[in-house]
Coordinates of C-alpha atoms in Angstrom, one line a residue:
Chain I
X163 CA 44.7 -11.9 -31.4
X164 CA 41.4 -13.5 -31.9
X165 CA 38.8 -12.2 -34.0
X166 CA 36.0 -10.1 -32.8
X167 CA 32.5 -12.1 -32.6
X168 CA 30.4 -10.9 -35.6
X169 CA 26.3 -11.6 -35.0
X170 CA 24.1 -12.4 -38.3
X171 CA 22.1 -10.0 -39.2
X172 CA 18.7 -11.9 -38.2
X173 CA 20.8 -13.4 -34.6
X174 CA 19.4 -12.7 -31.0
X175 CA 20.2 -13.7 -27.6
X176 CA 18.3 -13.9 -24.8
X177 CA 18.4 -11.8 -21.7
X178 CA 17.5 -12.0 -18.5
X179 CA 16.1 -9.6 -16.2
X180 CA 15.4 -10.4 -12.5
X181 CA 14.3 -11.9 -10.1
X182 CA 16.5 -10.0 -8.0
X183 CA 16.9 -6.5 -10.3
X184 CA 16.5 -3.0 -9.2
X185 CA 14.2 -1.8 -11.6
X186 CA 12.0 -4.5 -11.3
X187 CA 10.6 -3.6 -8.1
X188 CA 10.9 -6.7 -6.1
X189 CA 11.1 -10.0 -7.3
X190 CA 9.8 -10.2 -11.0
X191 CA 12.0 -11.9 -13.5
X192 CA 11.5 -10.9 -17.6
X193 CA 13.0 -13.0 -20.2
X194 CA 13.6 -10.9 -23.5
X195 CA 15.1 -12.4 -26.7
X196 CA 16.8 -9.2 -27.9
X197 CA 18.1 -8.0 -30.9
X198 CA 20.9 -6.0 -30.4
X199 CA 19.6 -3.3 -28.7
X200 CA 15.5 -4.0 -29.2
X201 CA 13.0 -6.5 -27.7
X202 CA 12.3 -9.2 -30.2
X203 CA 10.6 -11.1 -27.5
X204 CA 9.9 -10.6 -24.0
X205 CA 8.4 -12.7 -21.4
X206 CA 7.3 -12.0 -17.7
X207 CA 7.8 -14.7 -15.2
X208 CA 5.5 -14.8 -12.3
X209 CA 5.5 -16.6 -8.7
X210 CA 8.4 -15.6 -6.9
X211 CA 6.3 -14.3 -4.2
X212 CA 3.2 -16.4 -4.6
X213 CA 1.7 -16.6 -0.7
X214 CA -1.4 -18.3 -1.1
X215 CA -3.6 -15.3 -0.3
X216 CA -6.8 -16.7 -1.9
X217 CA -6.4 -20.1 -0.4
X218 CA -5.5 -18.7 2.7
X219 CA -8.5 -16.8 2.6
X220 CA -10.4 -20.1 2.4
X221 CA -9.1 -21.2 6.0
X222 CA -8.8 -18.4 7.9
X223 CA -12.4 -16.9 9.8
X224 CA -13.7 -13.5 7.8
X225 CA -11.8 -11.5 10.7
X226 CA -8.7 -13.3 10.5
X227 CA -8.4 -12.4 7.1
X228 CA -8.3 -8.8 7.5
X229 CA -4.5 -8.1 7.6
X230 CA -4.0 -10.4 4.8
X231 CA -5.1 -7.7 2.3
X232 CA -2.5 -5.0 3.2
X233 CA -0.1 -7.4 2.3
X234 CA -0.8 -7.0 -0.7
X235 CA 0.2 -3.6 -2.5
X236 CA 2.0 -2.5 0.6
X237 CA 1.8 1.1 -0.9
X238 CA -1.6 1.5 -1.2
X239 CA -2.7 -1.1 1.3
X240 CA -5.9 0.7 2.4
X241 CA -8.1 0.8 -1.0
X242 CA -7.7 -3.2 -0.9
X243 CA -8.7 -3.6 3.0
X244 CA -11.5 -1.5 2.1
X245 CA -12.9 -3.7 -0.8
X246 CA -13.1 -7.0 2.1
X247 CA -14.7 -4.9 4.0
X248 CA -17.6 -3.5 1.5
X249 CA -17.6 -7.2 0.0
X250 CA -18.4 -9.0 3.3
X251 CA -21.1 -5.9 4.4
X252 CA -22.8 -6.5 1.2
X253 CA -22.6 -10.4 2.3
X254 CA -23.7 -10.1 5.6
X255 CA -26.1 -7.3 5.2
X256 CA -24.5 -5.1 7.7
X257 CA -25.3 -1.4 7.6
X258 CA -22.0 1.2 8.4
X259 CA -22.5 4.6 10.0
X260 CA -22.0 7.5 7.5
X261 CA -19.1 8.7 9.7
X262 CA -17.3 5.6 9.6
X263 CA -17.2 5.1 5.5
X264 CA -16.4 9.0 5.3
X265 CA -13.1 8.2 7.6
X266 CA -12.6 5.3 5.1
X267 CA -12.6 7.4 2.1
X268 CA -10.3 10.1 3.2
X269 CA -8.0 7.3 4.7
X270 CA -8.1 5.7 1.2
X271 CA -7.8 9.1 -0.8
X272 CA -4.7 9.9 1.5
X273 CA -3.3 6.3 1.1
X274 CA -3.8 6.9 -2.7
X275 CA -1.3 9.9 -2.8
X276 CA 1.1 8.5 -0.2
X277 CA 0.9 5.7 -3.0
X278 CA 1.2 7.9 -6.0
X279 CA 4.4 9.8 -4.5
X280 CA 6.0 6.4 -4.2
X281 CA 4.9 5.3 -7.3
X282 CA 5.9 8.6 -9.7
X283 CA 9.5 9.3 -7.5
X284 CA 10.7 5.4 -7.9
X285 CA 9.9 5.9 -11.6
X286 CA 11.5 9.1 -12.0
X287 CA 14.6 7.3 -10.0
X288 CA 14.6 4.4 -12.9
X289 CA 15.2 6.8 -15.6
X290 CA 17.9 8.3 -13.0
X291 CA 16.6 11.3 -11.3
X292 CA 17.4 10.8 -7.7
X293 CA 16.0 13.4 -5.7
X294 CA 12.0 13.9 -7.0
X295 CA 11.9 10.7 -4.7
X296 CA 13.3 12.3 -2.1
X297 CA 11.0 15.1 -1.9
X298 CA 8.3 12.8 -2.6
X299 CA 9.5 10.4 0.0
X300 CA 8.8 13.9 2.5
X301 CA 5.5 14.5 1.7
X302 CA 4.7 10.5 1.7
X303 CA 6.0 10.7 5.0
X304 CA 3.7 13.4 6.0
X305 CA 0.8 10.9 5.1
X306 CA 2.0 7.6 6.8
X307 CA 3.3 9.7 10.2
X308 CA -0.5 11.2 9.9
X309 CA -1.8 7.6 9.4
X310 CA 0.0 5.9 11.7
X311 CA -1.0 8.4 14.4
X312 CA -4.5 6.7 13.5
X313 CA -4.2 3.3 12.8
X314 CA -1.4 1.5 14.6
X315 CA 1.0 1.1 11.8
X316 CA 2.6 2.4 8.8
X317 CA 2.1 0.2 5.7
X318 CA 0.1 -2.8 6.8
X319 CA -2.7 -1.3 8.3
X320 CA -5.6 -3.5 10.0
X321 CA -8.3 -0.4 10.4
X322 CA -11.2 -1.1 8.9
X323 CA -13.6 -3.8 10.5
X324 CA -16.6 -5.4 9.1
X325 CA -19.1 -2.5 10.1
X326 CA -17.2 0.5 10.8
X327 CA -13.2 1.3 12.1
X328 CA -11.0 0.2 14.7
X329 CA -10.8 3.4 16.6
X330 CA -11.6 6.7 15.8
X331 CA -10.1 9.8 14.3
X332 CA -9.2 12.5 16.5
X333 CA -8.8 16.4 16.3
X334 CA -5.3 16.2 15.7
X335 CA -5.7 14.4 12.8
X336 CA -8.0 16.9 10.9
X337 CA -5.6 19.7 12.0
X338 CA -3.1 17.9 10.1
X339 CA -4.8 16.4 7.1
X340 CA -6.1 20.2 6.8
X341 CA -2.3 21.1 6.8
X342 CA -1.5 19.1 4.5
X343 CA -3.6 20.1 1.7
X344 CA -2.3 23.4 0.9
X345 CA 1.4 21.9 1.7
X346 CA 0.9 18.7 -0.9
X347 CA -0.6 21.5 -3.8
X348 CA 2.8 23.6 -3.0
X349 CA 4.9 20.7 -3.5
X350 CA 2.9 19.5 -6.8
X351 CA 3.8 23.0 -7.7
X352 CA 7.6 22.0 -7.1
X353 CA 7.1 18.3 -9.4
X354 CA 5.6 20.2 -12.0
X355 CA 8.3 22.5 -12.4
X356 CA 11.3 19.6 -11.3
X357 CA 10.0 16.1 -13.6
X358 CA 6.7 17.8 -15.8
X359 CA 8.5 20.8 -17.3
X360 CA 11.7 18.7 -17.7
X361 CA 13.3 18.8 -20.8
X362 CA 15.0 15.3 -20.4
X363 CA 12.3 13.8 -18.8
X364 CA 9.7 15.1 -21.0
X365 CA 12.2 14.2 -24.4
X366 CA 12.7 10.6 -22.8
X367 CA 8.9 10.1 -22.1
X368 CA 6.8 11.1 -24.6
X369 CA 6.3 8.6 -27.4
X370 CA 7.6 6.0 -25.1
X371 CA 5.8 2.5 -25.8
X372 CA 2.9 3.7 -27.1
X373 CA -0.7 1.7 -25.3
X374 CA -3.1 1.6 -27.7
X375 CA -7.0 1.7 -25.8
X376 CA -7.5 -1.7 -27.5
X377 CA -4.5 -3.5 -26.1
X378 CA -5.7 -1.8 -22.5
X379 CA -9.2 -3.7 -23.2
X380 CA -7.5 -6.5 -24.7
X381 CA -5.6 -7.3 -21.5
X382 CA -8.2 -6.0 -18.9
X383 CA -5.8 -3.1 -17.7
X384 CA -7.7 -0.4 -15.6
X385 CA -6.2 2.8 -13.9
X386 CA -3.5 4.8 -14.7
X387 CA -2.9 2.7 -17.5
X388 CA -6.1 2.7 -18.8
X389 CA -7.1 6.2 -18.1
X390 CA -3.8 7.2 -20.0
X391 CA -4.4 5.4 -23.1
X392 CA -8.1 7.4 -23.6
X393 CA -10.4 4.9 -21.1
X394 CA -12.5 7.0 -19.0
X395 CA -12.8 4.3 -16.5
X396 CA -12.8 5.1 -12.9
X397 CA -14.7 2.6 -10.0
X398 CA -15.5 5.3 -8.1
X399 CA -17.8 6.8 -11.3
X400 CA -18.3 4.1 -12.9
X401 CA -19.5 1.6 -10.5
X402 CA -20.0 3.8 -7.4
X403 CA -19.7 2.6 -4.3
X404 CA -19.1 3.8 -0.6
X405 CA -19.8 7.8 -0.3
X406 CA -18.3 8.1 -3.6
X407 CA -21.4 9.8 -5.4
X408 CA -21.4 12.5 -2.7
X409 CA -18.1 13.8 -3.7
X410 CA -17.4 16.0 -6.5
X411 CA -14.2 14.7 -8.4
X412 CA -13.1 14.5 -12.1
X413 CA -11.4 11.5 -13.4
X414 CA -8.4 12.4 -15.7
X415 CA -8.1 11.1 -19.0
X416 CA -5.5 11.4 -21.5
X417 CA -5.2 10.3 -24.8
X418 CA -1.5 10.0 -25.7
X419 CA -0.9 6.0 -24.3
X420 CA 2.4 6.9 -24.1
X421 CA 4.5 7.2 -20.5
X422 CA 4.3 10.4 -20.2
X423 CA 0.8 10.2 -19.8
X424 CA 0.5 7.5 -17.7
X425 CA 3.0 9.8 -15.4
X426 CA 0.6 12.9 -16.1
X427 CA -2.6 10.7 -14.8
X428 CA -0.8 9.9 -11.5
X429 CA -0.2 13.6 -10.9
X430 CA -3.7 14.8 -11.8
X431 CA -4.8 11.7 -9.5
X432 CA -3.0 13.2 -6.7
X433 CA -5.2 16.7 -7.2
X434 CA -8.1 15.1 -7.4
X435 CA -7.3 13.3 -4.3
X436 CA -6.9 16.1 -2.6
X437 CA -9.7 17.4 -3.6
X438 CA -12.1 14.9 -2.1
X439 CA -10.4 14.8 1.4
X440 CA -10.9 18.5 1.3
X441 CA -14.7 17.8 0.8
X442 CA -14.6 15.1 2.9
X443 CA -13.3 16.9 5.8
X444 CA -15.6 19.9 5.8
X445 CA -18.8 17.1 5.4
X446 CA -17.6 14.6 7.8
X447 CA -20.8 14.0 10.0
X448 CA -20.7 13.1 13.6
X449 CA -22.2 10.1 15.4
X450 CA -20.6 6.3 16.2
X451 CA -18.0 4.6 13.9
X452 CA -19.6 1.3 14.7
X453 CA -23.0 0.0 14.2
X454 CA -24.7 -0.4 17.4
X455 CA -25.4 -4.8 16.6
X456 CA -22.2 -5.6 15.2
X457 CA -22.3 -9.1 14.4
X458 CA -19.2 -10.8 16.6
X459 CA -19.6 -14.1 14.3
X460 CA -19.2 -12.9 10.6
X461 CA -21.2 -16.1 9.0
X462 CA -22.9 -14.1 5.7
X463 CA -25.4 -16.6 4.3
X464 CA -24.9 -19.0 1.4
X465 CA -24.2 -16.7 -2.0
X466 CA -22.0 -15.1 -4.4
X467 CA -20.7 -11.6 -4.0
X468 CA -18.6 -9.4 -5.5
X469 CA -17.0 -6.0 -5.0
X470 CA -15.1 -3.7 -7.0
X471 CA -13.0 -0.6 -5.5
X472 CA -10.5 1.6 -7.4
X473 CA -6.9 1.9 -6.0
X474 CA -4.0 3.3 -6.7
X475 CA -3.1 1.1 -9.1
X476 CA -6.5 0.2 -10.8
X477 CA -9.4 -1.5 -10.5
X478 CA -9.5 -4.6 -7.7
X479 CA -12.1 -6.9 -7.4
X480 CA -12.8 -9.6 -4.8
X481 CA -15.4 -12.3 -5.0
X482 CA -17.2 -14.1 -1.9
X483 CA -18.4 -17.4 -2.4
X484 CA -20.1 -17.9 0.9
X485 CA -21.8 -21.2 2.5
X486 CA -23.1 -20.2 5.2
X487 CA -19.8 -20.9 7.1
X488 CA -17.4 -18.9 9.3
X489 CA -14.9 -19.7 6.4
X490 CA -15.3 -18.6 2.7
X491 CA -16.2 -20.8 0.4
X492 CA -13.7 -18.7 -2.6
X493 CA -12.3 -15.6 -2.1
X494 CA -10.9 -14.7 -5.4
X495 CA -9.1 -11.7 -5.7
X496 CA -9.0 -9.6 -8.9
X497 CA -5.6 -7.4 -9.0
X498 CA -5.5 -4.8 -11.2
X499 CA -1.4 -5.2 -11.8
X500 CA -1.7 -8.6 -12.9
X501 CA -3.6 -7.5 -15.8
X502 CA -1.3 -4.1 -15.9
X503 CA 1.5 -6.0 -16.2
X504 CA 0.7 -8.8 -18.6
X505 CA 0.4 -6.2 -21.5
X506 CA 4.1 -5.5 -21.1
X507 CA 4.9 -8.8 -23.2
X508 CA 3.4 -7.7 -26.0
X509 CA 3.9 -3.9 -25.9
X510 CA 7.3 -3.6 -25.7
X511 CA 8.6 -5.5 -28.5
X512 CA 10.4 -3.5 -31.0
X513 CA 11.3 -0.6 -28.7
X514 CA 14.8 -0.9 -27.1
X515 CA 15.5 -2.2 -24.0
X516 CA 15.9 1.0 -21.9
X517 CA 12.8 2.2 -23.6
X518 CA 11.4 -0.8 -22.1
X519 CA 12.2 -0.6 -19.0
X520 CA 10.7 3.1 -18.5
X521 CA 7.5 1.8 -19.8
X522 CA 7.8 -0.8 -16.8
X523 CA 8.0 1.6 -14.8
X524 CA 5.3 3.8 -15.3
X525 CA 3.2 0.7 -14.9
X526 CA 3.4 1.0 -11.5
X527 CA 3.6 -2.2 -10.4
X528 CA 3.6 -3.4 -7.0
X529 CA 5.0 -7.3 -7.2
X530 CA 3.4 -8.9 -4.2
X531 CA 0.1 -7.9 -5.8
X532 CA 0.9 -9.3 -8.7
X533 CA 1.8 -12.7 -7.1
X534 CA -0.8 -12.5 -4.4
Chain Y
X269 CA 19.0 26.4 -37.1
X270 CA 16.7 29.1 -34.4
X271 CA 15.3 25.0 -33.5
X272 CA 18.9 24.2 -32.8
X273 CA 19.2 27.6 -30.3
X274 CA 16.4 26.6 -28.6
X275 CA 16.9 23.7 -27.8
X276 CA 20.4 24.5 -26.0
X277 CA 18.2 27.3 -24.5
X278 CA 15.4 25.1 -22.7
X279 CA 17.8 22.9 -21.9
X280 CA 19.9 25.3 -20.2
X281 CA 16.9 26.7 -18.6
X282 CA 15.6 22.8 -17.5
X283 CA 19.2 22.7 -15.5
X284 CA 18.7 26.0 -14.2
X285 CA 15.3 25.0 -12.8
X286 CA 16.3 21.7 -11.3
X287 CA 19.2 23.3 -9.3
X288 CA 17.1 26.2 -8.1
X289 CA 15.1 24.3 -6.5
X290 CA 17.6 21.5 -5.1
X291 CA 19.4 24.9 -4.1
X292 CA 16.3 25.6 -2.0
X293 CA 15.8 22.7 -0.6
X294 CA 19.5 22.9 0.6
X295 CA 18.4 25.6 3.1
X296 CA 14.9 24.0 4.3
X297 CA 14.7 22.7 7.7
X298 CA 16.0 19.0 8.5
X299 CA 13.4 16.3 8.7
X300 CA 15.8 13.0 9.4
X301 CA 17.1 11.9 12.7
X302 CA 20.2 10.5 13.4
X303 CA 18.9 7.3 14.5
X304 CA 19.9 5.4 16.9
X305 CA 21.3 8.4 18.8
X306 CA 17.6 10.4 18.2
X307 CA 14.6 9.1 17.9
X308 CA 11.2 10.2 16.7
X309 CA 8.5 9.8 19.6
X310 CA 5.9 6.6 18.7
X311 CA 2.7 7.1 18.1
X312 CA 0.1 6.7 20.5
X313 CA -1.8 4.2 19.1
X314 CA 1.2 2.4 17.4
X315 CA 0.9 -1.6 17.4
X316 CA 3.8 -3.0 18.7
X317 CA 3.7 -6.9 19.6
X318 CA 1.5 -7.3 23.1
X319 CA 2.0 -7.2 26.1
X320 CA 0.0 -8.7 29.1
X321 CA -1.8 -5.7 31.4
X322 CA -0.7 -5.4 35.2
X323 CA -3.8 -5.0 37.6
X324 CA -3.6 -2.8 41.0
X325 CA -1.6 -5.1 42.3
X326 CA 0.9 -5.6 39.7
X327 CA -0.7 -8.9 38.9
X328 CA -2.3 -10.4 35.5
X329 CA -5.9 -9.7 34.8
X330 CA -5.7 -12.5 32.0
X331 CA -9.0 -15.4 33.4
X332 CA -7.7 -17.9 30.5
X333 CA -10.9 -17.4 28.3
X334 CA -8.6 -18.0 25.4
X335 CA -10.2 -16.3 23.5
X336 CA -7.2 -14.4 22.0
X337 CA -5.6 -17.7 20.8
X338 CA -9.0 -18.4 19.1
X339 CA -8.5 -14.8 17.3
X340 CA -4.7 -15.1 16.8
X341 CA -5.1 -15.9 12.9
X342 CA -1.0 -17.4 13.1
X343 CA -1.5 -19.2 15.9
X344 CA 1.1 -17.5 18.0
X345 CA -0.2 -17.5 21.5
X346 CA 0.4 -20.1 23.6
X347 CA -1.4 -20.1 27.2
X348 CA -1.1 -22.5 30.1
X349 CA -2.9 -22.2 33.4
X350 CA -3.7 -24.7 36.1
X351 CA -6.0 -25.1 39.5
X352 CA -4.5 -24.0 42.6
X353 CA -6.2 -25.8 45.6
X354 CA -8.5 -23.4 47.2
X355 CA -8.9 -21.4 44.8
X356 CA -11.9 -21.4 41.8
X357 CA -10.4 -19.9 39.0
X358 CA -7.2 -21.8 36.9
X359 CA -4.3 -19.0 37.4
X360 CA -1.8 -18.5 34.7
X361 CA 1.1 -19.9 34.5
X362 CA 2.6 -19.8 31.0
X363 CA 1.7 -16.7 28.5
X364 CA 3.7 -17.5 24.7
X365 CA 4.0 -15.3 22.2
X366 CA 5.6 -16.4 18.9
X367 CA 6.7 -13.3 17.5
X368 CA 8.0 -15.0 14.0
X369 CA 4.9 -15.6 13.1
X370 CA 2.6 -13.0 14.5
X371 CA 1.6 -10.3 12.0
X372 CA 0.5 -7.2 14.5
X373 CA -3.7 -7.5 13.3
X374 CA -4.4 -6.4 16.5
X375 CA -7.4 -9.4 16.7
X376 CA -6.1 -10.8 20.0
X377 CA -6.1 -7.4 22.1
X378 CA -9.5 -6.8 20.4
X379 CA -11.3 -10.3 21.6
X380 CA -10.2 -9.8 25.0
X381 CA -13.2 -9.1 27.2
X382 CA -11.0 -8.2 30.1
X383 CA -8.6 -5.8 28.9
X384 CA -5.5 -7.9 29.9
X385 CA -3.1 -7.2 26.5
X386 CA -2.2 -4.3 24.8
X387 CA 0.2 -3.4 22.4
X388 CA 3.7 -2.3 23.5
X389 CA 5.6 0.6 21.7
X390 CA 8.7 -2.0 21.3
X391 CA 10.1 -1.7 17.8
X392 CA 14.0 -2.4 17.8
X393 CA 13.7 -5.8 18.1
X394 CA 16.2 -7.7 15.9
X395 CA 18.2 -10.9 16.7
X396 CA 19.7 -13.5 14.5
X397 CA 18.6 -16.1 16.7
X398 CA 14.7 -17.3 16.6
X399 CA 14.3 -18.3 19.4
X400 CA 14.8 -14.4 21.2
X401 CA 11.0 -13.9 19.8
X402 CA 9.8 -16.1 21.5
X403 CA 8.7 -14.1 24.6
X404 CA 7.0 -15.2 27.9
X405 CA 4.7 -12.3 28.8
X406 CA 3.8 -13.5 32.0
X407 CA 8.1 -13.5 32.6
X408 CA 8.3 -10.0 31.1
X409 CA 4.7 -8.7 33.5
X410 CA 6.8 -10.0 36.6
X411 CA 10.0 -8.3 35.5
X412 CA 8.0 -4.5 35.1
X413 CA 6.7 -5.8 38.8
X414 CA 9.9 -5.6 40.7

């Protein structure tokens, strides 16, 4: 019989997590040098996925580009969509009926939730709770059936247009996003009382990988993660854009850092949501959804541009160096998960490695828009 | 020790919570099919890949403007035509669509002037061969014809 391996006391191995692992989220590999059970080390490994987005941006026309972006976070695809569109407006000068941007926000606000269903119920099914998602994956449903009704498709949506919409919405869908308020604050009802008022859930959250507000700043994280670490940072107040301003919404904040609180800021998100399609519905003027002179060539003259938008996963940005020319000079594309998930290196060290991962997830990350 | 109760307690009453509501849930009304033997009904406006538009007379209203290749942002359409003697305009005689590569914008069906594509409401496409996505529209308009 051979003699059991005995580590020294200092001794660590290294090990590897992806590019092809469940909890990961798509294709995201994380080298950790453990020891024993807790991160000594850990290392996120990028590019799997890389598609040239930016540089494709760079050859393609401005319309061409337009299904690019909801290819991007294929959750929350319409918050990015709308940021090209604001940017190259801005650009181009080009002036978007009132009824056309209030369609966009209550497309974004309902993409957001549809977003943040997927986002809390895959979390709460990493730490091993199976069916939250699927009640979550019900009311999502609701959303992208309702969405798809209007655009065309279910994930990648190619809606918005440089001056306006595709087509437009119809009574149908008001009937239903008007359904689906009261429906979407009974089931919040139901999560509170299935994850929130968990005893397990709440045990195994709270205190997990604490964020302090200067690592947030430190790494440029925005959204959730930000908000939950005591950042009152929200695009949409901050740095107002759209119809935003006419809207009446709070931003939640909470102070903890830990992932419970980055969970509680997805679920107060989700109200507030709510609350602003509500408005939105009962102010949504009448009148075209496309300017009358919408420019067929998009050629924005010779500058640099930039646009911020807050989406379900933080802040994006996009940046428009223009020539003159049908093409983009640079289109560089900000994503708010790349800086999200960059702080994982350094603030999971020392916890243990299923600690870890439940702080991973309650990033929220969404790999393709990491890799872009 | 009354910590040590308690905890067994919300426990217990976390359980009893959770199974309620699954309980529930047990009872609420289905919302899955059983696919493929039911389906849902498509969308209206869902974007399926294109298709070329039939005239009165069953014929293509497509001129060869090309302007939906110059839109296509993949490069998937393919379009051939040529000049019939006697008559002034080219006619079609080869519509391509590379479905590999085509990524359902929508930009072709909105550059054309003329209202000769649309989307169809296909979705169970699936092959293991490439070259089944490869379709000839003008073929497929013809079929619909007879």
């Amino acid at each position: 019989m051979s003699e059991p391996i005995h580590l020294l006391p200092d001794e660590t191995f290294v090990l590897n997590v992806g590019p092809q692992h469940p909890a990961t989220h798509g294709v995201l590999r994380i080298k950790m040098r453990m020891h024993g059970e807790y991160v000594a080390e850990a290392e996120t490994v990028l590019g799997y996925i890389h598609r040239m987005h930016e540089k494709m941006g760079e050859l393609k026309t401005y319309p061409q580009f337009l299904m690019n972006l909801s290819r991007m976070d294929y959750l929350g695809a319409l918050a990015y969509c709308h940021g090209h569109v604001l940017v190259v407006e801005k650009a181009s000068g080009i002036q978007v009926p009132e009824r056309a941007e209030y369609i966009r926000v209550i497309t974004v606000e309902l993409n957001r939730i549809a977003s943040h269903l997927f986002g809390v119920g895959s979390f709460v099914m990493d730490l091993g709770g199976f069916s939250p998602l699927m009640y979550m994956l019900q009311d999502r449903e609701y959303i992208l059936d309702m969405l798809e009704a209007v655009t065309g498709a279910r994930l990648t949506y190619c809606y918005y247009r440089f001056g306006g919409l595709y087509n437009d919405i119809d009574d149908t869908f008001i009937a239903r996003a008007r359904a689906f308020i009261p429906r979407c604050r009974e089931s919040l009802k139901k999560y509170h009382r299935l994850i929130t008022e968990n005893i397990i859930f709440r045990k195994r959250l709270e205190g997990n990988v604490y964020l302090s507000s200067e690592m947030c700043r430190k790494y440029g994280a925005t959204g959730g993660v930000a908000r939950a670490s005591g950042i009152n940072f929200d695009v949409r107040k901050n740095e107002p854009y759209s119809v935003y301003p006419e809207f009446n919404f709070e931003v939640p904040v909470f102070t903890e850092g830990d992932s419970m609180a980055r969970y509680k800021v997805k679920m107060a998100e989700i109200e507030q949501s709510l609350r602003i399609i509500e408005q939105g519905l009962d102010k949504l003027p009448d009148g075209p959804i496309m300017p009358e002179k919408a420019p067929k060539i998009i050629k924005p003259p010779a500058g640099d541009y930039y646009q911020a938008v807050e989406t379900s996963k933080g802040s994006f940005g996009i940046r428009l160096v223009s020539d003159g020319s049908k093409n983009p000079y640079r289109l560089k594309l900000r994503s708010p998960s790349y800086s999200n998930v960059s702080l994982f290196d350094e603030a999971c060290v020392g916890s243990m490695i299923m600690d870890a991962m439940a702080f991973f997830g309650s990033l929220d990350l969404v790999v393709p828009e990491i890799d872009r | 020790m009354i910590g040590y109760f308690q905890e067994i307690f919300t426990g217990l009453w976390s359980l009893f919570v959770g199974m309620s509501i699954s309980f529930k849930e047990f009872f609420s009304p289905v919302v899955t099919v059983e696919y493929p033997y039911e389906t849902v009904t498509m969308a209206p406006r869902f974007r399926g890949h294109i298709d070329l538009v039939p005239d009165e007379n069953g014929a293509t209203k497509c001129v060869l403007c090309m302007a939906c290749e110059r839109a296509c942002p993949s490069g998937c359409i393919t379009i051939e035509g040529e000049k019939k003697e006697g008559e002034k305009k080219k006619t079609l005689t080869l519509y391509q669509l590379d479905f590999t590569r085509c990524s359902l914008c929508g930009c072709c069906v909105e550059a054309c002037n003329f209202e000769a594509i649309d989307f169809s409401k296909e979705y169970n496409l699936a092959s293991t061969r490439k070259e089944d996505f490869y379709f000839d529209l003008l073929k497929r308009l013809q079929e619909k014809r007879q």
